[in-house]
Short mmCIF file of C-alpha atoms and ligand atoms in Angstrom, two decimals:
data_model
loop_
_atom_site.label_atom_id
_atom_site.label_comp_id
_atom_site.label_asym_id
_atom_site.label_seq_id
_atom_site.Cartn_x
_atom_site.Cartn_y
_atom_site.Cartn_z
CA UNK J 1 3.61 -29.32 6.49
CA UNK J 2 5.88 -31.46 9.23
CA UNK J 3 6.39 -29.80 12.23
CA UNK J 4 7.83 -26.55 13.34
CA UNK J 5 11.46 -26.79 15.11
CA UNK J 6 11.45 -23.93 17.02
CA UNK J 7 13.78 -22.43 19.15
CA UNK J 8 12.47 -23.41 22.37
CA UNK J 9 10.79 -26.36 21.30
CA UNK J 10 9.30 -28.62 18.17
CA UNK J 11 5.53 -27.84 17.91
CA UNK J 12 2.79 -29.58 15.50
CA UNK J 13 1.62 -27.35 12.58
CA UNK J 14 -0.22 -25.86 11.95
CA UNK J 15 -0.46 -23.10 14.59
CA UNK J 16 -3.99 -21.59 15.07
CA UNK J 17 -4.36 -18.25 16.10
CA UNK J 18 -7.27 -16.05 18.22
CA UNK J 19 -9.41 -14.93 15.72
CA UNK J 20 -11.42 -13.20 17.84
CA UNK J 21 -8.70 -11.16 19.33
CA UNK J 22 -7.80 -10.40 16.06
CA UNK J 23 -10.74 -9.29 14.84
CA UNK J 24 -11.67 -7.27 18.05
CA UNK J 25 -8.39 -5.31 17.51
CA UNK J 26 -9.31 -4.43 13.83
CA UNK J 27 -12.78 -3.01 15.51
CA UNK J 28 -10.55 -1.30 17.76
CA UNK J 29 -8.59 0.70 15.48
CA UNK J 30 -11.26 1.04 13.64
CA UNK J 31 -12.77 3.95 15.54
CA UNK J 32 -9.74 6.16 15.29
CA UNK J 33 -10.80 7.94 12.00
CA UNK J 34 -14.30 6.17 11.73
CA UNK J 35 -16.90 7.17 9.56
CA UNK J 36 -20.12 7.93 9.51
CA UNK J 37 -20.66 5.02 6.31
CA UNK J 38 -18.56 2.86 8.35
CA UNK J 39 -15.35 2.74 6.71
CA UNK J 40 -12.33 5.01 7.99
CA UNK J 41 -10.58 8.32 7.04
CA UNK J 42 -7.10 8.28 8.87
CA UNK J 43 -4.65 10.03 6.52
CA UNK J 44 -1.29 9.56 6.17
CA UNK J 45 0.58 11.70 9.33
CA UNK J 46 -2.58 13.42 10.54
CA UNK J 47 -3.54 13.35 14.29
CA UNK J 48 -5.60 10.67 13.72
CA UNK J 49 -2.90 8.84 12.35
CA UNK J 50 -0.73 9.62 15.45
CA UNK J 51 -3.37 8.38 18.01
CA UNK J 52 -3.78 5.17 15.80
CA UNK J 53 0.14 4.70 15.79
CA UNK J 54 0.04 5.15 19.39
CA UNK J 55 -2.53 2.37 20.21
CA UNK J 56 -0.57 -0.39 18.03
CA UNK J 57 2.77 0.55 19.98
CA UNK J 58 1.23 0.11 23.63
CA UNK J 59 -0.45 -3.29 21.91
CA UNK J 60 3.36 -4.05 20.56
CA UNK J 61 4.54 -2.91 23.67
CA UNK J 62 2.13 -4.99 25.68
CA UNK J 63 2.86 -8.05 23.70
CA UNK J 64 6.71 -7.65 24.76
CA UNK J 65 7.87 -5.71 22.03
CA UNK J 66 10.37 -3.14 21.48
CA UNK J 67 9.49 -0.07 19.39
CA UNK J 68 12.07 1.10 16.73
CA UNK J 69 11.23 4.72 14.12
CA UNK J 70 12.89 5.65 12.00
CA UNK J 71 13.35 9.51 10.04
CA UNK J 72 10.74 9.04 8.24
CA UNK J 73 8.14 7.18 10.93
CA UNK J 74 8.32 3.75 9.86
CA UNK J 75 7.91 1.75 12.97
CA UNK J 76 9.23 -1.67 13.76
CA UNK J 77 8.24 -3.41 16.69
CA UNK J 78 10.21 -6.31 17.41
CA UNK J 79 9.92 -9.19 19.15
CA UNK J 80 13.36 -10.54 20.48
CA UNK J 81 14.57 -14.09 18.98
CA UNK J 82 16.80 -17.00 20.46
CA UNK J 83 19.81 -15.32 18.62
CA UNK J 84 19.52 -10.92 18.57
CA UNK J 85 22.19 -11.40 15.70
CA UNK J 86 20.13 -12.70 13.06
CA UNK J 87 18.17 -10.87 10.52
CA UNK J 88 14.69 -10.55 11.71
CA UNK J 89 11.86 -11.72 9.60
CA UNK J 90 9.01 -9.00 9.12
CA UNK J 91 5.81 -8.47 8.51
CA UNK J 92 3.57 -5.44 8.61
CA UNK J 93 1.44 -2.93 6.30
CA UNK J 94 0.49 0.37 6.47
CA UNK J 95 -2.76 2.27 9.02
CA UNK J 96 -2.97 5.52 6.97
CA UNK J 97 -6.12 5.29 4.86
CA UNK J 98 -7.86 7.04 1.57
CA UNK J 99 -10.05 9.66 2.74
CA UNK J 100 -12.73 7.26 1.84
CA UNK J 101 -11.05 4.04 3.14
CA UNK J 102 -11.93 1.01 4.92
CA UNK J 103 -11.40 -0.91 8.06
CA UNK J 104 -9.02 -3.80 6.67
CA UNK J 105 -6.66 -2.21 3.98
CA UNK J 106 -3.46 -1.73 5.55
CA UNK J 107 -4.74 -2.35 9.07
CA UNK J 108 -5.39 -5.89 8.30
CA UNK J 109 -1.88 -6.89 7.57
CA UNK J 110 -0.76 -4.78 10.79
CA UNK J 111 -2.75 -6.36 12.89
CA UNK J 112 -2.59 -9.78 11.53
CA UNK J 113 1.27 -9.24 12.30
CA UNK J 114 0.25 -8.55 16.42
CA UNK J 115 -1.85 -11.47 16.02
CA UNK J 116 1.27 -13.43 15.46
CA UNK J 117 3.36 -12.07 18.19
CA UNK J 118 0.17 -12.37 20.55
CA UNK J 119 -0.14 -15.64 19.88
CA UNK J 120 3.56 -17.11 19.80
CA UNK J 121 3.29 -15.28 23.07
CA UNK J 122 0.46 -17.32 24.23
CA UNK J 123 1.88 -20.64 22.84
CA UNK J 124 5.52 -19.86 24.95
CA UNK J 125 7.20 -20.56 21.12
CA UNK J 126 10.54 -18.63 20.90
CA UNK J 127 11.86 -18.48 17.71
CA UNK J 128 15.50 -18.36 16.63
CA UNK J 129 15.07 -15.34 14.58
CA UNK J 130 13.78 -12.08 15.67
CA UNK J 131 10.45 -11.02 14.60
CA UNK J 132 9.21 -7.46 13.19
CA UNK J 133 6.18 -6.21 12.55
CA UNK J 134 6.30 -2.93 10.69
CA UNK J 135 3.83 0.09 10.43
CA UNK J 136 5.25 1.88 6.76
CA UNK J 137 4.27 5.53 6.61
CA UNK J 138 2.14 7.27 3.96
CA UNK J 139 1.72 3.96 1.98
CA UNK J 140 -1.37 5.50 0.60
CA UNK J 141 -0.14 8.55 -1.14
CA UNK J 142 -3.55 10.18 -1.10
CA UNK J 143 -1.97 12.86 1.37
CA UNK J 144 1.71 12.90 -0.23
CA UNK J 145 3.10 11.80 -3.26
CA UNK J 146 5.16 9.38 -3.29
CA UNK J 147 2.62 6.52 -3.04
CA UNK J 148 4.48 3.58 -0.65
CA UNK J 149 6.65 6.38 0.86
CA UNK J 150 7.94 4.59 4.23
CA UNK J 151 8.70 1.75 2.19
CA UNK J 152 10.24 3.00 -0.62
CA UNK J 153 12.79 5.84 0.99
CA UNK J 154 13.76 1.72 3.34
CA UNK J 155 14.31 0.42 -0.15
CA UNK J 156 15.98 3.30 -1.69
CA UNK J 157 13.27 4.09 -4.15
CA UNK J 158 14.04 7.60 -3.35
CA UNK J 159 15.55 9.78 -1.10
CA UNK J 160 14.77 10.53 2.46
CA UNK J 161 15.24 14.12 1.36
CA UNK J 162 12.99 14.00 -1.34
CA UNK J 163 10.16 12.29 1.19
CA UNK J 164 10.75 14.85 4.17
CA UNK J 165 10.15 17.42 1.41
CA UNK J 166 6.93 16.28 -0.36
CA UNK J 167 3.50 18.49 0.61
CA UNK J 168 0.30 18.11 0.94
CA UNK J 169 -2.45 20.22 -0.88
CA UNK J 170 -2.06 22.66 1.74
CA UNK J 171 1.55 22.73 1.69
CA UNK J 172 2.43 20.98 4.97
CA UNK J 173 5.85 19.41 4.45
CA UNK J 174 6.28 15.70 5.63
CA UNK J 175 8.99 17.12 7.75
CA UNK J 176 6.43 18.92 9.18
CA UNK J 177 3.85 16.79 9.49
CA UNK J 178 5.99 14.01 11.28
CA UNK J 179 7.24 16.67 13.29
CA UNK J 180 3.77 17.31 14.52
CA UNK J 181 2.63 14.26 15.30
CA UNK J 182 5.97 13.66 17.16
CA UNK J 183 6.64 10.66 14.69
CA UNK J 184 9.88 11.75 13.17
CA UNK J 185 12.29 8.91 14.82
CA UNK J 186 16.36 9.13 14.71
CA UNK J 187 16.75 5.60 13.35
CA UNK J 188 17.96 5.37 9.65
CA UNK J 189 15.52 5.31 7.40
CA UNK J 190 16.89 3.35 4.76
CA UNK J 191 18.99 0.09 4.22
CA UNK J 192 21.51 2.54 2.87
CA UNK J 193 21.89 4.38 5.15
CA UNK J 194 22.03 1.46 8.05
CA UNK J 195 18.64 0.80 8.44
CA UNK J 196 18.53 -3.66 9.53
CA UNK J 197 17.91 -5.70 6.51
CA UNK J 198 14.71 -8.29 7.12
CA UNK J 199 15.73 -11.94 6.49
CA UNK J 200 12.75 -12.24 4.79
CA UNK J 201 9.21 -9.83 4.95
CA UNK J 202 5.15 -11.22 4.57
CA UNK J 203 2.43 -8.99 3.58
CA UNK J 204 -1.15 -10.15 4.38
CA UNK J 205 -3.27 -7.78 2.92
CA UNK J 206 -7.41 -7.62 1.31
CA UNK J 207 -7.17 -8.26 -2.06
CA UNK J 208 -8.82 -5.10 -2.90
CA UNK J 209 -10.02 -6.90 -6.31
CA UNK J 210 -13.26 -9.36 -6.96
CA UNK J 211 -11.11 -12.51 -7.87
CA UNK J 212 -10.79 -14.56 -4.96
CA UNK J 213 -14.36 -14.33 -3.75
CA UNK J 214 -15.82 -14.84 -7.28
CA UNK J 215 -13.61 -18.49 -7.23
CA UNK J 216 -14.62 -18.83 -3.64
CA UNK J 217 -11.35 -19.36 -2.53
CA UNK J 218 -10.53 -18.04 0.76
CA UNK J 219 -6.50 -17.28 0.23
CA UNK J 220 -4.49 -15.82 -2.38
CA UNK J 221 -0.46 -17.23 -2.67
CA UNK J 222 0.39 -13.54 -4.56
CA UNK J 223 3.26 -14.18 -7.10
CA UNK J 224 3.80 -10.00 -7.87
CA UNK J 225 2.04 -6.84 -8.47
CA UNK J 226 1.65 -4.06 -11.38
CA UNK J 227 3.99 -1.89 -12.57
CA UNK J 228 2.95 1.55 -12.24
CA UNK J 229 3.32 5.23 -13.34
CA UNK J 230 1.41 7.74 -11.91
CA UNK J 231 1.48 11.72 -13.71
CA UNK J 232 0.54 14.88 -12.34
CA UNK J 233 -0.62 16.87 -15.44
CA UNK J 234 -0.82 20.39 -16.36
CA UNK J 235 -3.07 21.29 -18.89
CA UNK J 236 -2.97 25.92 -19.49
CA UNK J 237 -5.35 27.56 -21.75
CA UNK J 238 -6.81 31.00 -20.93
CA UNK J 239 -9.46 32.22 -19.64
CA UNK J 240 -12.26 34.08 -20.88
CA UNK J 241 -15.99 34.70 -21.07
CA UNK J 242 -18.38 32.00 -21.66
CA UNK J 243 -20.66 34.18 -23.57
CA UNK J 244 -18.62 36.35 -26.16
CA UNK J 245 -15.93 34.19 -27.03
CA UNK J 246 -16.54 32.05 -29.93
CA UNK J 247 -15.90 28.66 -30.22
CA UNK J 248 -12.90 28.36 -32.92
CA UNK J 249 -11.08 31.14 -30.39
CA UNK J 250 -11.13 29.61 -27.13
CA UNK J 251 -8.09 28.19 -25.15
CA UNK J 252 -10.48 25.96 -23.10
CA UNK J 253 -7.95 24.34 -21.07
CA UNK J 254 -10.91 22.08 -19.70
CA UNK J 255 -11.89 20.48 -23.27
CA UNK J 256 -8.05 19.63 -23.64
CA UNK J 257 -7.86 18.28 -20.20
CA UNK J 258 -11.34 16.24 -21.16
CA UNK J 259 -9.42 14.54 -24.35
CA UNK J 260 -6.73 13.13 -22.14
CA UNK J 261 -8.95 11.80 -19.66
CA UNK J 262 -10.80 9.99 -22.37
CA UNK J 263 -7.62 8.79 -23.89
CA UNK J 264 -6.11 7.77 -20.05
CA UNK J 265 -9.03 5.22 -20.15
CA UNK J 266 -8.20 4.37 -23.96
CA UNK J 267 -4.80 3.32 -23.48
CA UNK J 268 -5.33 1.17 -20.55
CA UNK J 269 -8.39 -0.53 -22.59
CA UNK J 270 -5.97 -0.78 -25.66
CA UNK J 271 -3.59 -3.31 -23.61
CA UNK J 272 -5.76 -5.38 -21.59
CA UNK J 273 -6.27 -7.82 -19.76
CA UNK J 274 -3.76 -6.25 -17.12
CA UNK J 275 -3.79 -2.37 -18.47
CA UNK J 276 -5.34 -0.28 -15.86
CA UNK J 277 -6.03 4.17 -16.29
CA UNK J 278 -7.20 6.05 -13.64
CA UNK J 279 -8.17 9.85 -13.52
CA UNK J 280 -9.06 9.94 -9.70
CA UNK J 281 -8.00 14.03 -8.97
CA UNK J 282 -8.78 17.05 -11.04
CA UNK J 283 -8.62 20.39 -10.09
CA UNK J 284 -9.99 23.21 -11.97
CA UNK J 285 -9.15 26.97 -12.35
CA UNK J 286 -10.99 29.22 -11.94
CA UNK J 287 -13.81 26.96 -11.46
CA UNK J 288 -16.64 29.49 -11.83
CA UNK J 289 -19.51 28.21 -14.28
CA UNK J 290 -19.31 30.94 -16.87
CA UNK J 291 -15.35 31.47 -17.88
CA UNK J 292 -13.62 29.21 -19.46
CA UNK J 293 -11.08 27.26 -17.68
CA UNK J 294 -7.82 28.64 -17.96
CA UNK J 295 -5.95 25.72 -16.38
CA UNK J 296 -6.84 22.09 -15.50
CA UNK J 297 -4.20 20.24 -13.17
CA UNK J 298 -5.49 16.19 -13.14
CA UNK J 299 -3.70 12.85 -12.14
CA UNK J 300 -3.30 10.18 -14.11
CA UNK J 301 -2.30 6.24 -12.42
CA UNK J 302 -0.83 3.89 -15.16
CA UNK J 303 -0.58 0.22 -14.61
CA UNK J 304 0.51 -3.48 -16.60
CA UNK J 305 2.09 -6.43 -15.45
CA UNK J 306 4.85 -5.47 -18.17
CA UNK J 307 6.83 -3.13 -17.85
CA UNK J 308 7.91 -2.14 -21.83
CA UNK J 309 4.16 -2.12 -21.96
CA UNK J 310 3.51 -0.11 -19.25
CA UNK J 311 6.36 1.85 -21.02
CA UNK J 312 4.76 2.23 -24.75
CA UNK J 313 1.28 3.44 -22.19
CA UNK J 314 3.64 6.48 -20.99
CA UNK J 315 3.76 6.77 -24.67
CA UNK J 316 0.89 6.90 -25.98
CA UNK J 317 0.08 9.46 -23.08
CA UNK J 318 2.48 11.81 -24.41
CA UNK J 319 2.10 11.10 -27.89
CA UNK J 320 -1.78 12.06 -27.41
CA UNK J 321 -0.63 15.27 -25.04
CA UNK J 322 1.11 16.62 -27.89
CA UNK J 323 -1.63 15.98 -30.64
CA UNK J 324 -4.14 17.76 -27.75
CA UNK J 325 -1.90 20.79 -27.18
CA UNK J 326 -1.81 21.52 -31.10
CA UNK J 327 -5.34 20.97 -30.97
CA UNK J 328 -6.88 23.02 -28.73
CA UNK J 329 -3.80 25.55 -28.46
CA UNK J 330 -3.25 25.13 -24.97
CA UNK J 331 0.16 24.25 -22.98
CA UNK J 332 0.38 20.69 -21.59
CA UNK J 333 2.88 19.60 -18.83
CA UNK J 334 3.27 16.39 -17.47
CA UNK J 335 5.78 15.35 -14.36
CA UNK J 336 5.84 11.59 -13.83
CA UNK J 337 5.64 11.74 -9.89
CA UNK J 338 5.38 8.00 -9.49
CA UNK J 339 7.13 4.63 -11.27
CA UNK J 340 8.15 1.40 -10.12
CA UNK J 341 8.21 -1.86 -12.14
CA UNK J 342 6.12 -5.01 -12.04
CA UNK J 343 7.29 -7.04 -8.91
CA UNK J 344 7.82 -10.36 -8.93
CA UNK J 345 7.72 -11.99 -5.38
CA UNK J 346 10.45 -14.73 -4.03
CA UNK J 347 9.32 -18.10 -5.37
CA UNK J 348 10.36 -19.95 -2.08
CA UNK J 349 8.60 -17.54 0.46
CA UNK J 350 5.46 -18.23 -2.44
CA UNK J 351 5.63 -21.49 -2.39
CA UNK J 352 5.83 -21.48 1.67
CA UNK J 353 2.90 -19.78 1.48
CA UNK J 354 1.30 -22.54 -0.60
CA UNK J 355 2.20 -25.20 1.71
CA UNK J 356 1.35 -23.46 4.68
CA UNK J 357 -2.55 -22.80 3.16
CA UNK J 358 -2.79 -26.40 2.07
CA UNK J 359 -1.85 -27.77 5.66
CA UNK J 360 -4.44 -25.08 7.05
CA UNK J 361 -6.67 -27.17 4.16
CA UNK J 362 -6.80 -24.96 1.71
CA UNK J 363 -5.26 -24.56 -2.08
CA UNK J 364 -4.03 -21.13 -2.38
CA UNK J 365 -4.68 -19.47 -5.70
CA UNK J 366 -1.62 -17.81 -7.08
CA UNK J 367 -2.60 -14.20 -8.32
CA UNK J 368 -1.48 -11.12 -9.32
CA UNK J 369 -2.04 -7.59 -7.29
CA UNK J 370 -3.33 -5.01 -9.21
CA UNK J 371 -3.07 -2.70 -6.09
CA UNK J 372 0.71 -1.58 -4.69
CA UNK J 373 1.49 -2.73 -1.58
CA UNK J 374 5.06 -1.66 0.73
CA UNK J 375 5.93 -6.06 -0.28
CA UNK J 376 6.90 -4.14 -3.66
CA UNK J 377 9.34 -2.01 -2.48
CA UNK J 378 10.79 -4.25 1.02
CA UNK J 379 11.46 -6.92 -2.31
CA UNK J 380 14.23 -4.78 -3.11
CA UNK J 381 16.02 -5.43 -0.07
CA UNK J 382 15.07 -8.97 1.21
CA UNK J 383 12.69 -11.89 -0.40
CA UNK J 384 8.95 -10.81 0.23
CA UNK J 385 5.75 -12.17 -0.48
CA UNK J 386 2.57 -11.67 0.53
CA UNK J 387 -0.92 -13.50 1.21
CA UNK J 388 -4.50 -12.28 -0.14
CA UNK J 389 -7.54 -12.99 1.61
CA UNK J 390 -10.95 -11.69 -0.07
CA UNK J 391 -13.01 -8.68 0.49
CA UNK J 392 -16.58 -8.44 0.44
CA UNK J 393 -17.94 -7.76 -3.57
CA UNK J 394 -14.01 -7.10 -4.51
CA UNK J 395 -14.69 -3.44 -2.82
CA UNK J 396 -11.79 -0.97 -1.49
CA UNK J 397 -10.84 2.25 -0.79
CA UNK J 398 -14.21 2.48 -0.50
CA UNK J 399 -16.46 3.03 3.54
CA UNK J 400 -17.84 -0.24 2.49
CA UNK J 401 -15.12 -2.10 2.55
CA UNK J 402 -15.51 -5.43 4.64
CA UNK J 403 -14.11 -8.50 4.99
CA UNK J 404 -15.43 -11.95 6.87
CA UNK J 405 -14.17 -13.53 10.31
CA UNK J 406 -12.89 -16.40 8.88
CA UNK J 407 -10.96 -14.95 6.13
CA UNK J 408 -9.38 -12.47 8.21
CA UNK J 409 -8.20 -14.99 10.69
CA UNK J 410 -7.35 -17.78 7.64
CA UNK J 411 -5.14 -15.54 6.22
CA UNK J 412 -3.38 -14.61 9.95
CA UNK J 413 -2.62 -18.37 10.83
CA UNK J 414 -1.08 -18.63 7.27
CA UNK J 415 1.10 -15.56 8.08
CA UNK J 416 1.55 -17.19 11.43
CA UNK J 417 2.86 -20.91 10.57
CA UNK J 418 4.80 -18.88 7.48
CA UNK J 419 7.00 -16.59 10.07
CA UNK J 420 7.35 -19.13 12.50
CA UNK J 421 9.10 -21.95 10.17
CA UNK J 422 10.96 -18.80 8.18
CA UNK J 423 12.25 -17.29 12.23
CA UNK J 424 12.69 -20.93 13.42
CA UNK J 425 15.18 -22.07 10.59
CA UNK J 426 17.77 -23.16 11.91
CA UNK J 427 20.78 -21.48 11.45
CA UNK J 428 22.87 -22.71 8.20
O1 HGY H 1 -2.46 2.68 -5.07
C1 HGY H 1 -2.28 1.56 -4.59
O2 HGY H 1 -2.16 0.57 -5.29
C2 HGY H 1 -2.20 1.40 -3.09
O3 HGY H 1 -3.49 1.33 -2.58
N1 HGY H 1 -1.48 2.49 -2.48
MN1 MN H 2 -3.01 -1.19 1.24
MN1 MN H 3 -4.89 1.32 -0.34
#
């Protein structure tokens, strides 16, 4: 990797950045939603969320930034560039959490993203470009469905409309929510709509998966992520007594709901190696031991690198609802609530990232993410890519959760050295 022209002056790659200060702030937010297992429940537009929002602005703010949200609480703090009229090149993630999350997923690639601004600070390096570093709401979509929901209303996934009006299981609008939290900005939301096209985005993120650390190899050059479909299913029976009713009579909406979850698991086995099927929500009505469940509502996450496979699993689903409704005589609905294709990342900003890890001394292993990630959607709008660093055991969305020193910062100096040549081009 030669040098980096920058706009204020040329500087020797690569640039190094304050891995302590980095990690420090990940400990930092860390406590806002901290539990007692030591990983992190901060869901998406909760107060907890707010206060966390509020301590990366005065950080952004600190650093020199200036804080842009949008109507649906993205936030983009931005640091200024040589020439205001260019495109800015991003980078950011998401801080809302599972209710059982960690410490790094999401946060990391936030933070990592200060980190850079912090330290081009410290190093007096203007860039020609501006620089963004972007805080996407509900990426999660444990809270609200749409999963990636900041970033996909930006992209145009879906509407802004159909975001403000999602609710949780309690029936608290995002509308509402934002409103709440005071996080509902006047900025548009989406690139249709006017929001600024990046000139390019990065995505550090945990790699939420066991590869890198079982190949000891400290940084991941990710290529794309899996397509995925995600159902919220309906299964109605009726309910009755658990004593007098005979077998051959029942309308057990729970043993119909039990066949799909078995088959959910079936379909992802029967395309392998990339076919994943979750069941990870059920709900059950009326959820007394001795009546028969009436109605079962359950999720079900699809997901292939391919997406006429991931097509012919949606499929299969159905084909085995319909076989299961006969069955056991019970209704079965199912509302896709979630889809978006396999991505496939830009090959340049990839292969910057590949050159950037082996100046840092390191061969980056190209891979896959199973896990979605706002990259996905921004793609639609700008080339993105993003770097994976591992995580301790392959673990996420899980309190244990945890990721080493090294790594963390690694994967930071990567992001670092990648915006600074991408904001320092010069202009063509
Ligand atoms: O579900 C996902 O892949 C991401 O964690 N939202
Ligand atoms: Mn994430
Ligand atoms: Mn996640």
């Amino acid at each position: 990797m030669e040098n980096i022209v920058t706009a204020s002056r040329t500087v020797s790659a690569p640039l190094r950045v304050n891995a302590e200060r980095l990690y420090d702030s990940l400990m930092t937010l860390a406590q806002i939603g901290a539990t007692a297992k030591g990983g992190v429940c901060r869901l998406a537009l909760t107060d907890l969320d707010r206060q966390a929002r509020e301590l990366v602005i005065g950080w952004a703010r600190e650093a020199g930034c200036s804080i842009r949200i949008d109507q649906i609480g993205n936030i983009f703090m931005r640091r200024a560039g040589r020439d205001p009229l260019r495109a800015a090149v991003a980078t950011g993630s998401h801080i809302d959490t599972q209710p059982t999350g960690g410490k790094f997923d999401g946060n990391y690639g936030v933070l990592a993203g200060i980190e850079v601004i912090r330290q081009l600070n410290e190093l007096g390096i203007e860039t020609e470009a501006p620089i963004e570093v972007c805080i996407w709401t509900n990426e999660e979509g444990s809270r609200f469905v749409p999963v990636m929901m900041g970033s996909g209303v930006y992209a145009g996934a879906f509407t802004l409309a159909h975001a403000l009006g999602a609710r949780d299981r309690d029936g608290v609008s995002v509308s509402e929510a934002l409103a709440a939290i005071k996080q509902n900005g006047e900025s548009p939301a989406s690139v249709a709509e006017g929001a600024p096209h990046f000139a390019a985005y990065f995505e550090a993120h945990i790699e939420q998966g066991p590869v890198l650390e079982a190949t000891a190899r400290p940084l991941g050059a990710v290529t794309g992520a899996l397509g995925q479909r995600w159902y919220d299913i309906t299964v109605s029976g009726m309910e009755a007594h658990a004593g007098p009713t005979p077998m051959i009579l029942r309308r057990d909406a729970m043993q119909a709901a039990a066949q799909l979850v078995i088959a959910a698991r079936s379909i992802a086995l029967d395309h392998q190696p990339h076919g994943r099927g979750t069941v990870g929500s059920m709900d059950v009505f009326p959820n007394s031991r001795n009546v028969i469940p009436g109605r079962v509502r359950f999720t079900v996450d699809f997901r292939h690198a391919d997406d006429t496979t991931l097509s012919a699993m949606d499929a299969s689903l159905r084909a085995h609802a319909e076989a299961v409704a006969r069955e056991f005589n019970c209704d079965i609905d199912i509302q896709q609530v979630v889809y978006f294709a396999p991505t496939h990342f830009d090959a340049a900003l990839v292969q910057s990232i590949r050159d950037v890890a082996r100046a840092l001394g390191h061969d980056a292993m190209d891979i896959v993410s199973g896990a979605g990630h706002d990259a996905v959607y921004v793609a639609r709008t700008c080339p993105a890519a993003m770097i994976f660093i591992p995580c301790k055991d392959g673990i996420s969305h899980n309190e244990i959760e945890d990721a080493r020193a090294e790594h963390l910062a690694l994967g930071a100096e990567v992001l670092l050295n990648a915006i600074a040549t991408t904001a320092s081009l010069q202009p063509t």
